[in-house]
PDB file of C-alpha atoms in Angstrom:
ATOM      1  CA  MET A   1      -8.689  -6.927  37.127  1.00  0.00           C
ATOM      2  CA  PRO A   2      -9.876  -8.131  33.823  1.00  0.00           C
ATOM      3  CA  ARG A   3      -8.199  -4.248  32.118  1.00  0.00           C
ATOM      4  CA  MET A   4      -5.036  -5.583  33.605  1.00  0.00           C
ATOM      5  CA  ILE A   5      -5.075  -8.256  31.580  1.00  0.00           C
ATOM      6  CA  VAL A   6      -5.884  -6.943  28.336  1.00  0.00           C
ATOM      7  CA  ALA A   7      -3.740  -4.564  29.030  1.00  0.00           C
ATOM      8  CA  ASP A   8      -0.821  -7.363  30.022  1.00  0.00           C
ATOM      9  CA  GLU A   9      -2.062  -8.792  26.296  1.00  0.00           C
ATOM     10  CA  SER A  10      -1.595  -6.024  24.646  1.00  0.00           C
ATOM     11  CA  ARG A  11       2.326  -5.546  25.978  1.00  0.00           C
ATOM     12  CA  ILE A  12       2.707  -8.942  25.254  1.00  0.00           C
ATOM     13  CA  GLN A  13       1.866  -8.591  21.644  1.00  0.00           C
ATOM     14  CA  PHE A  14       4.345  -5.506  21.149  1.00  0.00           C
ATOM     15  CA  LEU A  15       7.175  -7.131  22.914  1.00  0.00           C
ATOM     16  CA  ARG A  16       6.608 -10.057  20.256  1.00  0.00           C
ATOM     17  CA  GLN A  17       6.798  -7.241  17.259  1.00  0.00           C
ATOM     18  CA  ALA A  18       9.703  -5.686  18.964  1.00  0.00           C
ATOM     19  CA  LEU A  19      11.202  -9.097  19.066  1.00  0.00           C
ATOM     20  CA  LEU A  20      10.863  -9.525  15.313  1.00  0.00           C
ATOM     21  CA  TYR A  21      12.369  -6.641  14.423  1.00  0.00           C
ATOM     22  CA  LEU A  22      15.370  -7.159  16.147  1.00  0.00           C
ATOM     23  CA  SER A  23      15.908 -10.773  14.462  1.00  0.00           C
ATOM     24  CA  LEU A  24      14.826  -8.747  10.770  1.00  0.00           C
ATOM     25  CA  PRO A  25      18.490  -8.528  10.130  1.00  0.00           C
ATOM     26  CA  ILE A  26      19.137 -12.459  11.370  1.00  0.00           C
ATOM     27  CA  LEU A  27      16.251 -13.328   8.759  1.00  0.00           C
ATOM     28  CA  CYS A  28      17.498 -11.149   6.160  1.00  0.00           C
ATOM     29  CA  ASN A  29      20.916 -13.146   6.187  1.00  0.00           C
ATOM     30  CA  ALA A  30      22.397  -9.795   7.956  1.00  0.00           C
ATOM     31  CA  PHE A  31      24.169 -11.703  10.716  1.00  0.00           C
ATOM     32  CA  LEU A  32      24.833  -8.603  12.428  1.00  0.00           C
ATOM     33  CA  PRO A  33      25.875  -8.806  16.288  1.00  0.00           C
ATOM     34  CA  PHE A  34      23.570  -8.443  18.539  1.00  0.00           C
ATOM     35  CA  THR A  35      25.576  -5.775  20.326  1.00  0.00           C
ATOM     36  CA  SER A  36      25.616  -3.250  17.315  1.00  0.00           C
ATOM     37  CA  LEU A  37      22.198  -4.068  17.071  1.00  0.00           C
ATOM     38  CA  ARG A  38      21.465  -2.902  20.424  1.00  0.00           C
ATOM     39  CA  THR A  39      23.212   0.470  20.218  1.00  0.00           C
ATOM     40  CA  ASN A  40      22.108   1.648  16.475  1.00  0.00           C
ATOM     41  CA  LEU A  41      18.587   0.825  16.841  1.00  0.00           C
ATOM     42  CA  PRO A  42      16.882   4.140  15.172  1.00  0.00           C
ATOM     43  CA  PHE A  43      13.441   4.011  16.932  1.00  0.00           C
ATOM     44  CA  GLU A  44      14.561   2.357  20.121  1.00  0.00           C
ATOM     45  CA  ASP A  45      12.943   4.435  22.386  1.00  0.00           C
ATOM     46  CA  GLU A  46       9.501   4.118  20.493  1.00  0.00           C
ATOM     47  CA  ILE A  47       9.734   0.260  20.884  1.00  0.00           C
ATOM     48  CA  SER A  48      10.347   0.411  25.054  1.00  0.00           C
ATOM     49  CA  THR A  49       7.501   2.739  24.697  1.00  0.00           C
ATOM     50  CA  ALA A  50       5.139   0.485  22.889  1.00  0.00           C
ATOM     51  CA  ALA A  51       6.402  -2.341  24.442  1.00  0.00           C
ATOM     52  CA  PHE A  52       5.949  -1.460  28.475  1.00  0.00           C
ATOM     53  CA  GLY A  53       2.820   0.151  27.975  1.00  0.00           C
ATOM     54  CA  ARG A  54       3.306   4.227  27.550  1.00  0.00           C
ATOM     55  CA  THR A  55       1.643   4.330  24.270  1.00  0.00           C
ATOM     56  CA  SER A  56      -0.572   2.181  21.953  1.00  0.00           C
ATOM     57  CA  ASN A  57       0.533   2.699  19.092  1.00  0.00           C
ATOM     58  CA  GLU A  58       2.496   0.486  17.002  1.00  0.00           C
ATOM     59  CA  ASP A  59       2.731   2.588  14.090  1.00  0.00           C
ATOM     60  CA  TYR A  60       6.181   3.041  15.629  1.00  0.00           C
ATOM     61  CA  ILE A  61       7.687  -0.883  15.711  1.00  0.00           C
ATOM     62  CA  ILE A  62       6.345  -0.652  12.221  1.00  0.00           C
ATOM     63  CA  SER A  63       8.180   1.969  10.536  1.00  0.00           C
ATOM     64  CA  ALA A  64      11.300   0.829  13.049  1.00  0.00           C
ATOM     65  CA  ALA A  65      10.866  -3.041  11.107  1.00  0.00           C
ATOM     66  CA  ALA A  66      10.632  -1.352   7.841  1.00  0.00           C
ATOM     67  CA  LEU A  67      13.826   0.912   7.794  1.00  0.00           C
ATOM     68  CA  MET A  68      15.687  -1.687   9.356  1.00  0.00           C
ATOM     69  CA  THR A  69      14.454  -4.243   6.473  1.00  0.00           C
ATOM     70  CA  GLN A  70      15.683  -1.430   3.965  1.00  0.00           C
ATOM     71  CA  GLN A  71      18.988  -0.662   5.795  1.00  0.00           C
ATOM     72  CA  THR A  72      20.330  -4.684   6.208  1.00  0.00           C
ATOM     73  CA  CYS A  73      18.467  -6.173   2.567  1.00  0.00           C
ATOM     74  CA  GLN A  74      18.598  -3.609   0.166  1.00  0.00           C
ATOM     75  CA  MET A  75      18.530  -6.185  -2.438  1.00  0.00           C
ATOM     76  CA  LEU A  76      15.440  -8.041  -1.002  1.00  0.00           C
ATOM     77  CA  GLY A  77      12.955  -8.435  -4.233  1.00  0.00           C
ATOM     78  CA  ILE A  78      15.914  -7.408  -6.803  1.00  0.00           C
ATOM     79  CA  LYS A  79      16.057 -10.663  -9.246  1.00  0.00           C
ATOM     80  CA  SER A  80      19.547 -11.181 -10.715  1.00  0.00           C
ATOM     81  CA  VAL A  81      21.812 -13.510 -13.027  1.00  0.00           C
ATOM     82  CA  GLY A  82      24.907 -14.878 -11.338  1.00  0.00           C
ATOM     83  CA  VAL A  83      27.281 -15.888 -14.230  1.00  0.00           C
ATOM     84  CA  ASP A  84      30.694 -17.671 -13.583  1.00  0.00           C
ATOM     85  CA  TYR A  85      31.933 -17.381 -16.850  1.00  0.00           C
ATOM     86  CA  GLY A  86      35.087 -19.923 -18.180  1.00  0.00           C
ATOM     87  CA  LEU A  87      36.783 -20.370 -21.866  1.00  0.00           C
ATOM     88  CA  VAL A  88      35.365 -24.526 -21.426  1.00  0.00           C
ATOM     89  CA  ARG A  89      32.179 -24.443 -19.233  1.00  0.00           C
ATOM     90  CA  THR A  90      29.985 -21.093 -17.704  1.00  0.00           C
ATOM     91  CA  GLY A  91      27.759 -21.314 -14.652  1.00  0.00           C
ATOM     92  CA  VAL A  92      24.610 -19.543 -14.615  1.00  0.00           C
ATOM     93  CA  ALA A  93      22.372 -19.300 -11.502  1.00  0.00           C
ATOM     94  CA  THR A  94      19.951 -16.813 -10.521  1.00  0.00           C
ATOM     95  CA  THR A  95      18.211 -15.431  -7.531  1.00  0.00           C
ATOM     96  CA  ILE A  96      15.367 -13.009  -6.297  1.00  0.00           C
ATOM     97  CA  GLY A  97      15.716 -11.607  -2.784  1.00  0.00           C
ATOM     98  CA  TYR A  98      18.780 -14.061  -0.838  1.00  0.00           C
ATOM     99  CA  ASP A  99      17.621 -17.349  -2.677  1.00  0.00           C
ATOM    100  CA  PRO A 100      19.908 -18.225  -5.294  1.00  0.00           C
ATOM    101  CA  LYS A 101      19.017 -21.369  -7.536  1.00  0.00           C
ATOM    102  CA  PRO A 102      21.471 -22.847 -10.302  1.00  0.00           C
ATOM    103  CA  LEU A 103      20.018 -22.636 -13.785  1.00  0.00           C
ATOM    104  CA  THR A 104      22.428 -24.176 -16.252  1.00  0.00           C
ATOM    105  CA  ILE A 105      26.135 -25.029 -17.072  1.00  0.00           C
ATOM    106  CA  LEU A 106      26.677 -23.526 -20.747  1.00  0.00           C
ATOM    107  CA  SER A 107      29.399 -25.796 -22.311  1.00  0.00           C
ATOM    108  CA  ASP A 108      31.553 -25.772 -25.754  1.00  0.00           C
ATOM    109  CA  MET A 109      30.693 -21.998 -26.937  1.00  0.00           C
ATOM    110  CA  ASN A 110      32.616 -19.055 -27.408  1.00  0.00           C
ATOM    111  CA  SER A 111      31.796 -15.370 -25.854  1.00  0.00           C
ATOM    112  CA  THR A 112      29.377 -14.369 -27.986  1.00  0.00           C
ATOM    113  CA  GLU A 113      27.362 -17.519 -27.632  1.00  0.00           C
ATOM    114  CA  VAL A 114      27.640 -17.594 -24.009  1.00  0.00           C
ATOM    115  CA  SER A 115      26.686 -13.770 -23.822  1.00  0.00           C
ATOM    116  CA  GLN A 116      23.201 -14.194 -26.266  1.00  0.00           C
ATOM    117  CA  GLU A 117      22.867 -17.238 -23.924  1.00  0.00           C
ATOM    118  CA  VAL A 118      22.404 -15.240 -20.961  1.00  0.00           C
ATOM    119  CA  VAL A 119      20.492 -12.797 -22.630  1.00  0.00           C
ATOM    120  CA  LYS A 120      18.015 -15.121 -23.308  1.00  0.00           C
ATOM    121  CA  ILE A 121      17.656 -16.305 -19.680  1.00  0.00           C
ATOM    122  CA  CYS A 122      17.370 -13.251 -18.306  1.00  0.00           C
ATOM    123  CA  ARG A 123      14.912 -12.518 -20.205  1.00  0.00           C
ATOM    124  CA  ALA A 124      13.442 -14.999 -19.694  1.00  0.00           C
ATOM    125  CA  GLU A 125      14.044 -15.194 -16.012  1.00  0.00           C
ATOM    126  CA  GLN A 126      12.824 -10.970 -16.102  1.00  0.00           C
ATOM    127  CA  ALA A 127      16.105 -10.331 -14.003  1.00  0.00           C
ATOM    128  CA  THR A 128      17.051  -6.883 -13.496  1.00  0.00           C
ATOM    129  CA  ARG A 129      20.947  -7.014 -13.380  1.00  0.00           C
ATOM    130  CA  ILE A 130      23.744  -9.399 -13.849  1.00  0.00           C
ATOM    131  CA  VAL A 131      26.552 -10.515 -11.668  1.00  0.00           C
ATOM    132  CA  VAL A 132      29.900 -11.932 -13.551  1.00  0.00           C
ATOM    133  CA  GLY A 133      32.388 -13.533 -10.761  1.00  0.00           C
ATOM    134  CA  LEU A 134      35.819 -11.449 -11.171  1.00  0.00           C
ATOM    135  CA  PRO A 135      38.480 -14.353 -10.700  1.00  0.00           C
ATOM    136  CA  LEU A 136      41.399 -12.818  -8.521  1.00  0.00           C
ATOM    137  CA  HIS A 137      44.767 -14.262  -6.772  1.00  0.00           C
ATOM    138  CA  LYS A 138      44.249 -15.263  -3.258  1.00  0.00           C
ATOM    139  CA  ASN A 139      46.192 -11.621  -2.341  1.00  0.00           C
ATOM    140  CA  GLY A 140      43.882  -9.784  -4.680  1.00  0.00           C
ATOM    141  CA  THR A 141      45.681  -9.172  -7.564  1.00  0.00           C
ATOM    142  CA  GLU A 142      44.527  -9.911 -11.200  1.00  0.00           C
ATOM    143  CA  ALA A 143      45.597 -13.147 -12.655  1.00  0.00           C
ATOM    144  CA  ASN A 144      45.307 -13.788 -16.936  1.00  0.00           C
ATOM    145  CA  GLN A 145      41.680 -14.934 -16.030  1.00  0.00           C
ATOM    146  CA  THR A 146      40.898 -11.710 -14.775  1.00  0.00           C
ATOM    147  CA  THR A 147      41.480 -10.316 -18.156  1.00  0.00           C
ATOM    148  CA  ILE A 148      39.730 -12.967 -20.009  1.00  0.00           C
ATOM    149  CA  THR A 149      36.743 -12.307 -18.002  1.00  0.00           C
ATOM    150  CA  ARG A 150      36.711  -8.427 -18.159  1.00  0.00           C
ATOM    151  CA  VAL A 151      36.958  -8.970 -22.039  1.00  0.00           C
ATOM    152  CA  PHE A 152      33.900 -10.986 -21.995  1.00  0.00           C
ATOM    153  CA  ALA A 153      31.679  -8.892 -19.248  1.00  0.00           C
ATOM    154  CA  ALA A 154      32.245  -6.175 -22.023  1.00  0.00           C
ATOM    155  CA  GLU A 155      31.046  -7.737 -24.521  1.00  0.00           C
ATOM    156  CA  LEU A 156      28.404  -9.116 -22.342  1.00  0.00           C
ATOM    157  CA  ALA A 157      26.938  -5.662 -21.498  1.00  0.00           C
ATOM    158  CA  ASP A 158      26.987  -4.690 -25.100  1.00  0.00           C
ATOM    159  CA  HIS A 159      24.076  -7.392 -25.905  1.00  0.00           C
ATOM    160  CA  VAL A 160      22.643  -6.932 -22.887  1.00  0.00           C
ATOM    161  CA  ILE A 161      22.031  -3.178 -23.870  1.00  0.00           C
ATOM    162  CA  LYS A 162      21.561  -4.371 -27.290  1.00  0.00           C
ATOM    163  CA  ASN A 163      18.418  -6.410 -26.211  1.00  0.00           C
ATOM    164  CA  LEU A 164      17.531  -5.471 -23.277  1.00  0.00           C
ATOM    165  CA  GLY A 165      18.271  -1.970 -22.696  1.00  0.00           C
ATOM    166  CA  PRO A 166      20.336   0.413 -20.830  1.00  0.00           C
ATOM    167  CA  LYS A 167      18.660  -0.303 -17.500  1.00  0.00           C
ATOM    168  CA  VAL A 168      20.031  -3.652 -16.874  1.00  0.00           C
ATOM    169  CA  PRO A 169      23.600  -3.179 -15.546  1.00  0.00           C
ATOM    170  CA  VAL A 170      26.431  -5.928 -15.501  1.00  0.00           C
ATOM    171  CA  TYR A 171      28.475  -6.149 -12.547  1.00  0.00           C
ATOM    172  CA  LEU A 172      31.977  -7.798 -11.690  1.00  0.00           C
ATOM    173  CA  PHE A 173      32.140  -9.217  -8.063  1.00  0.00           C
ATOM    174  CA  ASP A 174      35.162 -11.294  -6.514  1.00  0.00           C
ATOM    175  CA  GLU A 175      34.585 -15.032  -6.728  1.00  0.00           C
ATOM    176  CA  ARG A 176      37.975 -15.961  -5.117  1.00  0.00           C
ATOM    177  CA  TYR A 177      37.059 -19.431  -3.366  1.00  0.00           C
ATOM    178  CA  THR A 178      33.897 -20.018  -4.536  1.00  0.00           C
ATOM    179  CA  SER A 179      34.638 -23.049  -6.812  1.00  0.00           C
ATOM    180  CA  LYS A 180      36.474 -24.464  -3.465  1.00  0.00           C
ATOM    181  CA  GLU A 181      33.492 -23.802  -1.279  1.00  0.00           C
ATOM    182  CA  ALA A 182      31.045 -25.439  -4.082  1.00  0.00           C
ATOM    183  CA  ALA A 183      33.148 -28.580  -3.984  1.00  0.00           C
ATOM    184  CA  ALA A 184      32.754 -28.303  -0.177  1.00  0.00           C
ATOM    185  CA  ARG A 185      29.145 -28.223  -0.311  1.00  0.00           C
ATOM    186  CA  ALA A 186      28.847 -30.823  -3.163  1.00  0.00           C
ATOM    187  CA  HIS A 187      30.900 -33.321  -1.045  1.00  0.00           C
ATOM    188  CA  SER A 188      29.182 -32.397   2.447  1.00  0.00           C
ATOM    189  CA  LYS A 189      25.750 -33.852   0.810  1.00  0.00           C
ATOM    190  CA  ASP A 190      27.120 -36.855  -1.202  1.00  0.00           C
ATOM    191  CA  ARG A 191      30.868 -38.104  -0.776  1.00  0.00           C
ATOM    192  CA  ASN A 192      30.785 -40.222  -3.754  1.00  0.00           C
ATOM    193  CA  ARG A 193      29.627 -37.797  -6.106  1.00  0.00           C
ATOM    194  CA  ASP A 194      31.442 -36.898  -9.044  1.00  0.00           C
ATOM    195  CA  LEU A 195      31.773 -33.382  -9.690  1.00  0.00           C
ATOM    196  CA  HIS A 196      34.085 -32.607 -12.727  1.00  0.00           C
ATOM    197  CA  GLY A 197      32.131 -30.324 -14.709  1.00  0.00           C
ATOM    198  CA  GLN A 198      28.904 -30.065 -11.983  1.00  0.00           C
ATOM    199  CA  LEU A 199      30.111 -27.036 -10.016  1.00  0.00           C
ATOM    200  CA  ASP A 200      29.642 -24.286 -12.358  1.00  0.00           C
ATOM    201  CA  ALA A 201      26.339 -23.519 -11.847  1.00  0.00           C
ATOM    202  CA  ASP A 202      26.840 -23.835  -7.523  1.00  0.00           C
ATOM    203  CA  ALA A 203      29.829 -21.754  -8.059  1.00  0.00           C
ATOM    204  CA  ALA A 204      27.589 -19.073  -9.582  1.00  0.00           C
ATOM    205  CA  CYS A 205      25.090 -19.717  -6.867  1.00  0.00           C
ATOM    206  CA  ILE A 206      28.053 -18.738  -4.210  1.00  0.00           C
ATOM    207  CA  ILE A 207      28.629 -15.832  -6.168  1.00  0.00           C
ATOM    208  CA  LEU A 208      25.573 -13.923  -5.696  1.00  0.00           C
ATOM    209  CA  GLU A 209      25.160 -15.259  -2.317  1.00  0.00           C
ATOM    210  CA  SER A 210      28.038 -13.207  -1.638  1.00  0.00           C
ATOM    211  CA  TYR A 211      27.181 -10.197  -3.898  1.00  0.00           C
ATOM    212  CA  TYR A 212      23.403 -10.271  -1.889  1.00  0.00           C
ATOM    213  CA  SER A 213      25.385 -10.825   1.676  1.00  0.00           C
ATOM    214  CA  ASP A 214      27.261  -7.722   1.097  1.00  0.00           C
ATOM    215  CA  ASN A 215      24.340  -5.898  -0.354  1.00  0.00           C
ATOM    216  CA  GLY A 216      26.330  -5.258  -3.314  1.00  0.00           C
ATOM    217  CA  HIS A 217      29.031  -3.754  -2.009  1.00  0.00           C
ATOM    218  CA  GLY A 218      32.605  -3.653  -3.776  1.00  0.00           C
ATOM    219  CA  ALA A 219      30.746  -4.376  -7.147  1.00  0.00           C
ATOM    220  CA  GLU A 220      32.238  -3.104 -10.151  1.00  0.00           C
ATOM    221  CA  LEU A 221      30.080  -1.411 -12.586  1.00  0.00           C
ATOM    222  CA  VAL A 222      30.758  -2.551 -16.355  1.00  0.00           C
ATOM    223  CA  GLU A 223      31.248   0.604 -18.404  1.00  0.00           C
ATOM    224  CA  VAL A 224      30.781   0.230 -22.282  1.00  0.00           C
ATOM    225  CA  ASP A 225      32.791   2.668 -24.292  1.00  0.00           C
ATOM    226  CA  PRO A 226      30.464   6.007 -25.057  1.00  0.00           C
ATOM    227  CA  ARG A 227      30.709   5.244 -28.582  1.00  0.00           C
ATOM    228  CA  LEU A 228      29.416   1.951 -28.430  1.00  0.00           C
ATOM    229  CA  TYR A 229      27.122   3.060 -25.872  1.00  0.00           C
ATOM    230  CA  GLU A 230      24.908   5.259 -28.205  1.00  0.00           C
ATOM    231  CA  GLU A 231      25.249   2.565 -31.238  1.00  0.00           C
ATOM    232  CA  CYS A 232      23.958   0.298 -28.586  1.00  0.00           C
ATOM    233  CA  VAL A 233      20.956   2.270 -27.148  1.00  0.00           C
ATOM    234  CA  GLU A 234      20.024   3.146 -30.652  1.00  0.00           C
ATOM    235  CA  ALA A 235      19.869  -0.682 -31.992  1.00  0.00           C
ATOM    236  CA  TRP A 236      17.555  -0.955 -28.709  1.00  0.00           C
ATOM    237  CA  LYS A 237      15.392   1.337 -29.191  1.00  0.00           C
ATOM    238  CA  HIS A 238      15.282   0.125 -33.366  1.00  0.00           C
ATOM    239  CA  MET A 239      14.482  -3.470 -31.975  1.00  0.00           C
ATOM    240  CA  ARG A 240      12.010  -2.155 -29.346  1.00  0.00           C
ATOM    241  CA  ILE A 241      10.149  -0.058 -32.575  1.00  0.00           C
ATOM    242  CA  GLN A 242      10.038  -3.393 -34.356  1.00  0.00           C
ATOM    243  CA  GLU A 243       8.880  -5.475 -31.340  1.00  0.00           C
ATOM    244  CA  GLU A 244       6.102  -3.014 -30.784  1.00  0.00           C
ATOM    245  CA  ARG A 245       4.827  -3.260 -34.583  1.00  0.00           C
ATOM    246  CA  ARG A 246       5.356  -7.106 -34.501  1.00  0.00           C
ATOM    247  CA  LEU A 247       2.860  -7.389 -31.327  1.00  0.00           C
ATOM    248  CA  GLU A 248       0.392  -4.364 -33.281  1.00  0.00           C
ATOM    249  CA  ALA A 249       0.525  -6.459 -36.091  1.00  0.00           C
ATOM    250  CA  ALA A 250      -0.364  -9.866 -33.928  1.00  0.00           C
ATOM    251  CA  GLN A 251      -2.869  -7.715 -32.214  1.00  0.00           C
ATOM    252  CA  LYS A 252      -4.891  -6.980 -35.015  1.00  0.00           C
ATOM    253  CA  GLU A 253      -4.697 -10.200 -36.666  1.00  0.00           C
ATOM    254  CA  ARG A 254      -6.310 -11.899 -33.598  1.00  0.00           C
ATOM    255  CA  GLU A 255      -9.098  -9.413 -33.207  1.00  0.00           C
ATOM    256  CA  ALA A 256      -9.377 -10.012 -36.950  1.00  0.00           C
ATOM    257  CA  ARG A 257      -9.487 -13.902 -36.824  1.00  0.00           C
ATOM    258  CA  LEU A 258     -12.222 -13.276 -33.511  1.00  0.00           C
ATOM    259  CA  LEU A 259     -14.018 -11.105 -35.849  1.00  0.00           C
ATOM    260  CA  TRP A 260     -15.172 -13.475 -37.976  1.00  0.00           C
ATOM    261  CA  ARG A 261     -15.605 -16.362 -35.866  1.00  0.00           C
ATOM    262  CA  LYS A 262     -17.828 -13.503 -33.955  1.00  0.00           C
ATOM    263  CA  GLN A 263     -19.093 -12.965 -37.653  1.00  0.00           C
ATOM    264  CA  ALA A 264     -19.451 -16.663 -38.733  1.00  0.00           C
ATOM    265  CA  MET A 265     -21.743 -17.711 -35.377  1.00  0.00           C
ATOM    266  CA  ASP A 266     -23.921 -15.058 -35.899  1.00  0.00           C
ATOM    267  CA  ARG A 267     -24.898 -16.383 -39.746  1.00  0.00           C
ATOM    268  CA  ASP A 268     -25.004 -19.904 -38.449  1.00  0.00           C
ATOM    269  CA  ARG A 269     -27.500 -18.413 -35.530  1.00  0.00           C
ATOM    270  CA  HIS A 270     -29.368 -16.754 -38.066  1.00  0.00           C
ATOM    271  CA  LEU A 271     -29.845 -19.045 -40.525  1.00  0.00           C
ATOM    272  CA  GLU A 272     -31.196 -21.612 -36.985  1.00  0.00           C
ATOM    273  CA  GLN A 273     -33.590 -19.063 -36.944  1.00  0.00           C
ATOM    274  CA  GLU A 274     -34.732 -19.066 -40.601  1.00  0.00           C
ATOM    275  CA  LEU A 275     -34.960 -22.564 -40.408  1.00  0.00           C
ATOM    276  CA  GLN A 276     -36.723 -22.545 -37.074  1.00  0.00           C
ATOM    277  CA  CYS A 277     -39.214 -20.271 -38.753  1.00  0.00           C
ATOM    278  CA  THR A 278     -39.689 -21.891 -41.856  1.00  0.00           C
ATOM    279  CA  PRO A 279     -42.974 -23.769 -42.119  1.00  0.00           C
ATOM    280  CA  SER A 280     -42.229 -27.298 -42.775  1.00  0.00           C
ATOM    281  CA  LYS A 281     -44.369 -29.387 -45.455  1.00  0.00           C
ATOM    282  CA  LYS A 282     -45.471 -32.862 -44.736  1.00  0.00           C
ATOM    283  CA  LYS A 283     -46.256 -35.566 -47.632  1.00  0.00           C
ATOM    284  CA  LYS A 284     -49.684 -36.552 -47.366  1.00  0.00           C
ATOM    285  CA  LYS A 285     -49.686 -40.183 -47.379  1.00  0.00           C
ATOM    286  CA  LYS A 286     -52.075 -42.082 -49.624  1.00  0.00           C
ATOM    287  CA  LYS A 287     -54.294 -44.637 -48.391  1.00  0.00           C
ATOM    288  CA  LYS A 288     -54.444 -47.764 -50.583  1.00  0.00           C
ATOM    289  CA  LYS A 289     -58.024 -49.028 -51.723  1.00  0.00           C
ATOM    290  CA  LYS A 290     -59.134 -52.323 -50.566  1.00  0.00           C
ATOM    291  CA  LYS A 291     -59.582 -54.166 -52.975  1.00  0.00           C
TER     292      LYS A 291
END
């Protein structure tokens, strides 16, 4: 009887792990239909075997869960910066994995200034890619703002390569209806909220949400002109050399200060020891003769 109880507890544990595996896509915002999940499970037989007691090896479940996570949550752990570019205001958001948050709204800046600020934010957030919303008509055709955004994205890509290197890509991603969705979300939280000039960062969040939920599919990589690309890479290499020299000089200066402080402490300690070893000369008090 006790053996049966242990076996049942073991099976229950495996069933819990199997259910966790089946729910991973939902937890990762994949929202795939359960029926399609059941028909496409790569390790379904192994999970059934482990859950119903035909084997006690739980490695099957762990491998299956890892594979499903990799397939459905390809953007997990990748930190990005989202940009909702506009001529008057530009919203900026960031995310790691599937949790975007608004950062700031850049106002009264030209495209060069906005590019420089986005690069600073990307460096501060340690992001590895930038996603710029691409405005399109409802039917998917390009508008005047689409051309303006493409020009900005190309300039941003130049600044990124010069300052962050060629391994930080810039993507364009469809941003249709993001502003309306941001307004709807804001109204649902507070109907009396003044939305003028406040939704750009929220729209950047929605751009990132859409980009991550689609695992980046449909995004357009911003290509840099080959001639400009080489110049930008050379500028980045030169900047890295200068930065390494600056850090090396700062390190040497810090080590020199530490050495001077250590020597000063050693001198003080030796001086204190010498003072302790020197015998003190006490003045003898003369006794006054009584008259």
